[in-house]
Short mmCIF file of C-alpha atoms (C1' of nucleotides) in Angstrom, two decimals:
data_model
loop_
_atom_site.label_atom_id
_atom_site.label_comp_id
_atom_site.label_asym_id
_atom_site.label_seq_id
_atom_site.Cartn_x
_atom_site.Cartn_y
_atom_site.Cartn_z
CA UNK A 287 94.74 84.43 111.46
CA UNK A 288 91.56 83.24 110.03
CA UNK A 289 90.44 83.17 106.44
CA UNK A 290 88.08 86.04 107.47
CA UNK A 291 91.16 88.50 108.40
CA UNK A 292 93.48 87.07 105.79
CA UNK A 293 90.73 88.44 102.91
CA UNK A 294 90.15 91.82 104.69
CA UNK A 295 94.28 92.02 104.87
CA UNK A 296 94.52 90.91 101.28
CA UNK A 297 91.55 92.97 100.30
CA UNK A 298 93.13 96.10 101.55
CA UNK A 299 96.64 95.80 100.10
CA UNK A 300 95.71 95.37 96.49
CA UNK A 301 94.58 98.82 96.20
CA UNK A 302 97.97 100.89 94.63
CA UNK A 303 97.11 103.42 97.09
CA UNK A 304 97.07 101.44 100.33
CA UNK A 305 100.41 99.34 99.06
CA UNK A 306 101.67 102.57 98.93
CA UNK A 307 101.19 103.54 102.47
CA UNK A 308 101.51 100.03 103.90
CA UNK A 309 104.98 100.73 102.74
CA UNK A 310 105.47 104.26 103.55
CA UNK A 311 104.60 103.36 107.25
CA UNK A 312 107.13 100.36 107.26
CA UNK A 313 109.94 102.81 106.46
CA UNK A 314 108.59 105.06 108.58
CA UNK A 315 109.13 102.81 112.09
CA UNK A 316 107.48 102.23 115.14
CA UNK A 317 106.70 106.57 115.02
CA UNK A 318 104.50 106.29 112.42
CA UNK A 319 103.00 108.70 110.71
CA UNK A 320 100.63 111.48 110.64
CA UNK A 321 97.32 111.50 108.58
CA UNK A 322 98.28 114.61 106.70
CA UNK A 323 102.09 113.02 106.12
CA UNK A 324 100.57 110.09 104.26
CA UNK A 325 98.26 112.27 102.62
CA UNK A 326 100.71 113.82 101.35
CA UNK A 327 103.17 110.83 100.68
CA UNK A 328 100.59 108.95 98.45
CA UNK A 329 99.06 112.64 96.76
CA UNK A 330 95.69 112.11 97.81
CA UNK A 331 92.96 114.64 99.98
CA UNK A 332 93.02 114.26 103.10
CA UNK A 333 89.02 112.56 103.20
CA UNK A 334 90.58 109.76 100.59
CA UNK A 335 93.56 109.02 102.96
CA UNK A 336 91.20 108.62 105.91
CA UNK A 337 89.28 106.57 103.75
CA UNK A 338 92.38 104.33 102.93
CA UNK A 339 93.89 104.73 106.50
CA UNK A 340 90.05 103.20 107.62
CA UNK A 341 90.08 100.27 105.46
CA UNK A 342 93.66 99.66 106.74
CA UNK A 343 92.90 99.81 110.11
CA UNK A 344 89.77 97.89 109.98
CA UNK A 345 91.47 95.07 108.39
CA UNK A 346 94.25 95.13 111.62
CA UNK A 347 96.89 96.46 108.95
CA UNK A 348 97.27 99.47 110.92
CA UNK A 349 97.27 101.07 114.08
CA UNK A 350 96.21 104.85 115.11
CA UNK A 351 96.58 106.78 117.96
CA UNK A 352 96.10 110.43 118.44
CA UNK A 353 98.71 112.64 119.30
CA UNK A 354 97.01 116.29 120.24
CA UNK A 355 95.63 117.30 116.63
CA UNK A 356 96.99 114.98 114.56
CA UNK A 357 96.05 110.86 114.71
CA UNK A 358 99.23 108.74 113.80
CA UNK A 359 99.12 105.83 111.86
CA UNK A 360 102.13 102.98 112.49
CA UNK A 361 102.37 99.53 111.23
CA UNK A 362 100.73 96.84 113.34
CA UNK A 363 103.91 94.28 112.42
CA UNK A 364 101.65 91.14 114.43
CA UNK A 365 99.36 91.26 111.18
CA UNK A 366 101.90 91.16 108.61
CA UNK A 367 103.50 88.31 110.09
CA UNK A 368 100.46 86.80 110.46
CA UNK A 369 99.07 87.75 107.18
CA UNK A 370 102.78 85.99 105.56
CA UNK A 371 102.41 83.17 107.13
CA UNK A 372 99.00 82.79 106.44
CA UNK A 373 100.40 82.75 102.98
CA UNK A 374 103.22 80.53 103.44
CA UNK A 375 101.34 77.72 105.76
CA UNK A 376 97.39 78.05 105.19
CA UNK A 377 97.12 78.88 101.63
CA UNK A 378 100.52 76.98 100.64
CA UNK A 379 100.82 74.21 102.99
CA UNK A 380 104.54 75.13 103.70
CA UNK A 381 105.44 74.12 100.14
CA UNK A 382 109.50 74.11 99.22
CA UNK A 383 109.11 76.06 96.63
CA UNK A 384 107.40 79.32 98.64
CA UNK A 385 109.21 78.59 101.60
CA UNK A 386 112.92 78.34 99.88
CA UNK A 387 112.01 81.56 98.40
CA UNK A 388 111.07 83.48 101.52
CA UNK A 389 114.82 83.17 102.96
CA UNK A 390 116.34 86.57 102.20
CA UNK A 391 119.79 86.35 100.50
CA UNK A 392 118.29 83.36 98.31
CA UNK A 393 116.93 83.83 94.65
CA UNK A 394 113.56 83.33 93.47
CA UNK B 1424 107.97 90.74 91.51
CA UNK B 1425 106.93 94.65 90.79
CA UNK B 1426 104.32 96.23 92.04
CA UNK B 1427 101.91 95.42 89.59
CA UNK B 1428 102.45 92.12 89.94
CA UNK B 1429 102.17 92.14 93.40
CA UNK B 1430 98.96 94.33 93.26
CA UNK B 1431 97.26 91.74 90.97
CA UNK B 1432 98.07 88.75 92.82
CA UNK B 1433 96.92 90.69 96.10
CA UNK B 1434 93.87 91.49 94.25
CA UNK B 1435 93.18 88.14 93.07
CA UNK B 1436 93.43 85.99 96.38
CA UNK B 1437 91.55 88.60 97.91
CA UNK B 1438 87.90 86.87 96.68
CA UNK B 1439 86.81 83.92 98.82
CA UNK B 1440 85.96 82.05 95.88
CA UNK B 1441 89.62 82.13 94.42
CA UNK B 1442 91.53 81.80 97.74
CA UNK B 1443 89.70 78.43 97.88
CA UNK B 1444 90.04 77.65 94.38
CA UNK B 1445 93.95 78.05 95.34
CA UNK B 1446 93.74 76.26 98.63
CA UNK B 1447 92.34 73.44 96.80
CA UNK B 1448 94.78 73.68 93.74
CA UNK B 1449 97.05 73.44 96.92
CA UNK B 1450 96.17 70.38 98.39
CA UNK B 1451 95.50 68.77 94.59
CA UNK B 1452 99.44 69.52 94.00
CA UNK B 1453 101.35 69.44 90.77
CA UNK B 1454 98.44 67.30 89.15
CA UNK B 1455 96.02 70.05 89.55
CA UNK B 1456 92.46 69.88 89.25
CA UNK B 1457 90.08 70.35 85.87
CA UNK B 1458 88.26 73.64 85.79
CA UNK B 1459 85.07 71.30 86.31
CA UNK B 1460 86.39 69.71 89.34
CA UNK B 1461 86.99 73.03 90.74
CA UNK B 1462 83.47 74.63 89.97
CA UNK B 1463 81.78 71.99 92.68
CA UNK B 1464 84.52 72.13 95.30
CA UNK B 1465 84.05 75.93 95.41
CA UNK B 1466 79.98 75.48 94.63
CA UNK B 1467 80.20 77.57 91.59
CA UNK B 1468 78.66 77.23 88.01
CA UNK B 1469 80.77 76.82 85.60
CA UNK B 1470 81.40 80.51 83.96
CA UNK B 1471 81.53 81.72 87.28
CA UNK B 1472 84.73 78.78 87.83
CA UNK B 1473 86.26 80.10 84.25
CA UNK B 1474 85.78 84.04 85.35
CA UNK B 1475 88.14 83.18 88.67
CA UNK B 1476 90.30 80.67 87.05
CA UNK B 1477 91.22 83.38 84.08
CA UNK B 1478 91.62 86.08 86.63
CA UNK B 1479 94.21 83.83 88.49
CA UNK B 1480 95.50 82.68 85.63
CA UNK B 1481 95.87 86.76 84.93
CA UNK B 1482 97.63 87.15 87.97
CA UNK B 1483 100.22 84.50 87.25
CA UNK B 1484 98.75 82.63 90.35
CA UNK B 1485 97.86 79.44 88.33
CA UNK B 1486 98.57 77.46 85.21
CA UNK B 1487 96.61 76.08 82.87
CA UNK B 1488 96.96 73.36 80.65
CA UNK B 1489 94.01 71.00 77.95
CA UNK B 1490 94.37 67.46 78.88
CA UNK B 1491 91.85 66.60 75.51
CA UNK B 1492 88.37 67.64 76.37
CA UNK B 1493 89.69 68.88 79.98
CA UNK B 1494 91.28 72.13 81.17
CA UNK B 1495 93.62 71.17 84.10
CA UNK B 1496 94.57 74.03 86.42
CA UNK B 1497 98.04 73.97 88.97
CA UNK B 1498 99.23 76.10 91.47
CA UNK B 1499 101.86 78.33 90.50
CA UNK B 1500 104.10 78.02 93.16
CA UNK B 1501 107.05 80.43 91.34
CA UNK B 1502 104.58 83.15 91.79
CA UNK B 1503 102.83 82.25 95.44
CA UNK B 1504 106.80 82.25 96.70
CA UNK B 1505 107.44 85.30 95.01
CA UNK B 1506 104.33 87.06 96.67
CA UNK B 1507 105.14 85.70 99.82
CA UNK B 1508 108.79 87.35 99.99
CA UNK B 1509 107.12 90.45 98.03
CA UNK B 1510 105.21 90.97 101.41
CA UNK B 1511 108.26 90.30 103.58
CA UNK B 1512 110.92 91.97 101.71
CA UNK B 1513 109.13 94.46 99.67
CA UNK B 1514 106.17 95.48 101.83
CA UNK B 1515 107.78 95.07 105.11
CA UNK B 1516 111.50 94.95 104.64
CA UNK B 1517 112.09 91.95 106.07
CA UNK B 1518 111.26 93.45 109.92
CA UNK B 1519 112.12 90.75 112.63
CA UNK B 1520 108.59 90.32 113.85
CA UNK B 1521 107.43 89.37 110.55
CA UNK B 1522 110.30 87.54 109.65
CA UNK B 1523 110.04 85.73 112.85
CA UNK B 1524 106.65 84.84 112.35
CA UNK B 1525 107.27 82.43 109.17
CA UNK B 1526 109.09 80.08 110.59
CA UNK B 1527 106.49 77.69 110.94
CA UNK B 1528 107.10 76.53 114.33
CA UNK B 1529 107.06 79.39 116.29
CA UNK B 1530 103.90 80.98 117.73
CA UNK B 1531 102.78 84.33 116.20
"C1'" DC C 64 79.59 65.40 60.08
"C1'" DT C 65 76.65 65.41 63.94
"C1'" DT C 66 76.38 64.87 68.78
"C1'" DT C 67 78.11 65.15 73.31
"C1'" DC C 68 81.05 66.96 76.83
"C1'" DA C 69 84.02 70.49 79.05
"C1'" DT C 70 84.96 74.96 79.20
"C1'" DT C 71 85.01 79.77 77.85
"C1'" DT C 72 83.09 84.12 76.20
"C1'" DC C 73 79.72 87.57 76.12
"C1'" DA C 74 76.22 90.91 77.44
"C1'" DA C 75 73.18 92.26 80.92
"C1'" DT C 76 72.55 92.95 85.69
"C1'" DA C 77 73.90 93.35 90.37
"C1'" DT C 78 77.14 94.33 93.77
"C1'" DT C 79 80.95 96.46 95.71
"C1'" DG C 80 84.63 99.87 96.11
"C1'" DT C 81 86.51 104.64 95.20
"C1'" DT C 82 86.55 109.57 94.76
"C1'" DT C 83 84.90 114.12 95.66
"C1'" DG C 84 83.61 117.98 98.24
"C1'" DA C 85 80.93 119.70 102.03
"C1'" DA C 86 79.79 119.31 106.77
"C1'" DA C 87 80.97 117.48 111.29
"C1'" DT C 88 84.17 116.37 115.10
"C1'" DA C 89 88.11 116.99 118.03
"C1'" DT C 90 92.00 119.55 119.84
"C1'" DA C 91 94.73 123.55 120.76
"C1'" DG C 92 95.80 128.42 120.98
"C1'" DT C 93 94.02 133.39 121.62
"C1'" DA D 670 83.71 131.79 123.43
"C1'" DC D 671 86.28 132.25 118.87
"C1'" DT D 672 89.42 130.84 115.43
"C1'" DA D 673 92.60 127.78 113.29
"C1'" DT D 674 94.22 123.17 112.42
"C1'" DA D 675 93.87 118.11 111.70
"C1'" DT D 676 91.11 114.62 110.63
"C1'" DT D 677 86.86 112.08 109.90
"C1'" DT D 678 82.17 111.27 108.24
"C1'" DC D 679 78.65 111.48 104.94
"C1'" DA D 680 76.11 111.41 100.58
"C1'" DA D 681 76.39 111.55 95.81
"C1'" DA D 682 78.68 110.43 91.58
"C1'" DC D 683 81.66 107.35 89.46
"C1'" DA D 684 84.32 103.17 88.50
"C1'" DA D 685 85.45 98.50 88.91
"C1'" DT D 686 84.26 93.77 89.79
"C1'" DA D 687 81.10 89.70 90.23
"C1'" DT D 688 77.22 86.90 88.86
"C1'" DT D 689 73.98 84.91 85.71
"C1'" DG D 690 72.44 82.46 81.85
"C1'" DA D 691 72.79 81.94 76.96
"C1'" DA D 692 75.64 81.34 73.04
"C1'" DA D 693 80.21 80.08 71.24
"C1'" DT D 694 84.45 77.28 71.13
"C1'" DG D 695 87.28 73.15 71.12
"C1'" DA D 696 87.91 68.21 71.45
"C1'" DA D 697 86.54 63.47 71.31
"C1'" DA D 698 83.28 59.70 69.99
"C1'" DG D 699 79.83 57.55 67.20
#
DNA sequence: CTTTCATTTCAATATTGTTTGAAATATAGT
DNA sequence: ACTATATTTCAAACAATATTGAAATGAAAG
C-alpha cells in the first residue's frame, strides 16, 4: 500500500458513518451485506449510504457485487491488513511500543 | 481507545501534510522535532505547521513540549499503538487475514 | 524595556466533503 | 410493455476543513 491508498483508506474511515459500516460489514462475514441493510444499520437514506458505500469502495475498503436487485457490500480484508500495517511499518517504523500493543491478549 | 478517539486520529492522519509531519516525527524519535523544523520538511509556512501540529496534538497523535524559545513536537506512540489495535481489534475483530498481515515479515 | 526569534491565533477566503430529494438505472415479476 | 423494488446518480444547499497573511503571544538577549 502506497501513501496514496493509505490517505483514501484513512480518509474514508474517519467519517462516524463509514466507521460504522466498516464495522457492521466485519461482523457481518464474507456474505456481506445489502445496500438497504446498511442503510438501515447506520439510519441513513438510501442515496447517503450509496454515497458512503462509494467512498468506501473507491478507497478499496469495500467490495460490491450484485445479487439480482440488491448490490452487496462485504469487507475487502486485503486492505485492512494492508491499511494496519501501513500503520504499524510505514508510518511507525515497526516501533515497540505500537507493535507490543497490536498483540491481542496484551494491554495497551 | 473509543470511537471518538479513534475517529479523530483517523481524521487527522488522513491529510498528507500531517501523515508526513508524523512520518517525520517518526524517524526524528523521542527527541522530536521543533514546530519550525517541521514547517520546511513538510514545505509549509509556519501557521499552516501550527494549524496541523494543534490538530494532532488534538487527536492525541503528538506531544508537545517549549524547549525556551522552541516548541518541540514527539510522536505519541501510546496513541499510534492504540490506533493500530483499534483497527485490528475494534474495526476488524482481529480477522486472520488482517492479523496475518502485521507481522512484518510476511507478504500481504 | 526594547528588540529579535519562534510559534500561535485570528479572520477572511478557498476548498472540500456531506446531506437532501428528485430523477435515472437496473432487475425481476405480472 | 408495465409496475414494483433496489440502488445509484445528480445538482443544489449546507457544513466542515484548509490556507493565507497579519497581528498577538511568549521567551531570550542586548
Amino acid at each position: 500500500m502506497n501513501e496514496t491508498d493509505a490517505l483514501a483508506a484513512f480518509s474514508s474511515i474517519s467519517s462516524a458513518t463509514r466507521l460504522r459500516i466498516l464495522k457492521g460489514l466485519v461482523t457481518a462475514g464474507p456474505e456481506g451485506m445489502n445496500a438497504g441493510e446498511i442503510a438501515e444499520l447506520v439510519d441513513a437514506t438510501p442515496s447517503r449510504a450509496s454515497f458512503h458505500l462509494s467512498n468506501m469502495a473507491d478507497a478499496g475498503l469495500v467490495i460490491s457485487n450484485r445479487q439480482s436487485r440488491q448490490i452487496s457490500y462485504r469487507v475487502n480484508f486485503e486492505t485492512m491488513g494492508a491499511l494496519t500495517r501501513y500503520l504499524m511499518d510505514d508510518c511507525c517504523q515497526n516501533n515497540e511500543i505500537v507493535r507490543n500493543c497490536c498483540v491481542t491478549g496484551n494491554r495497551c
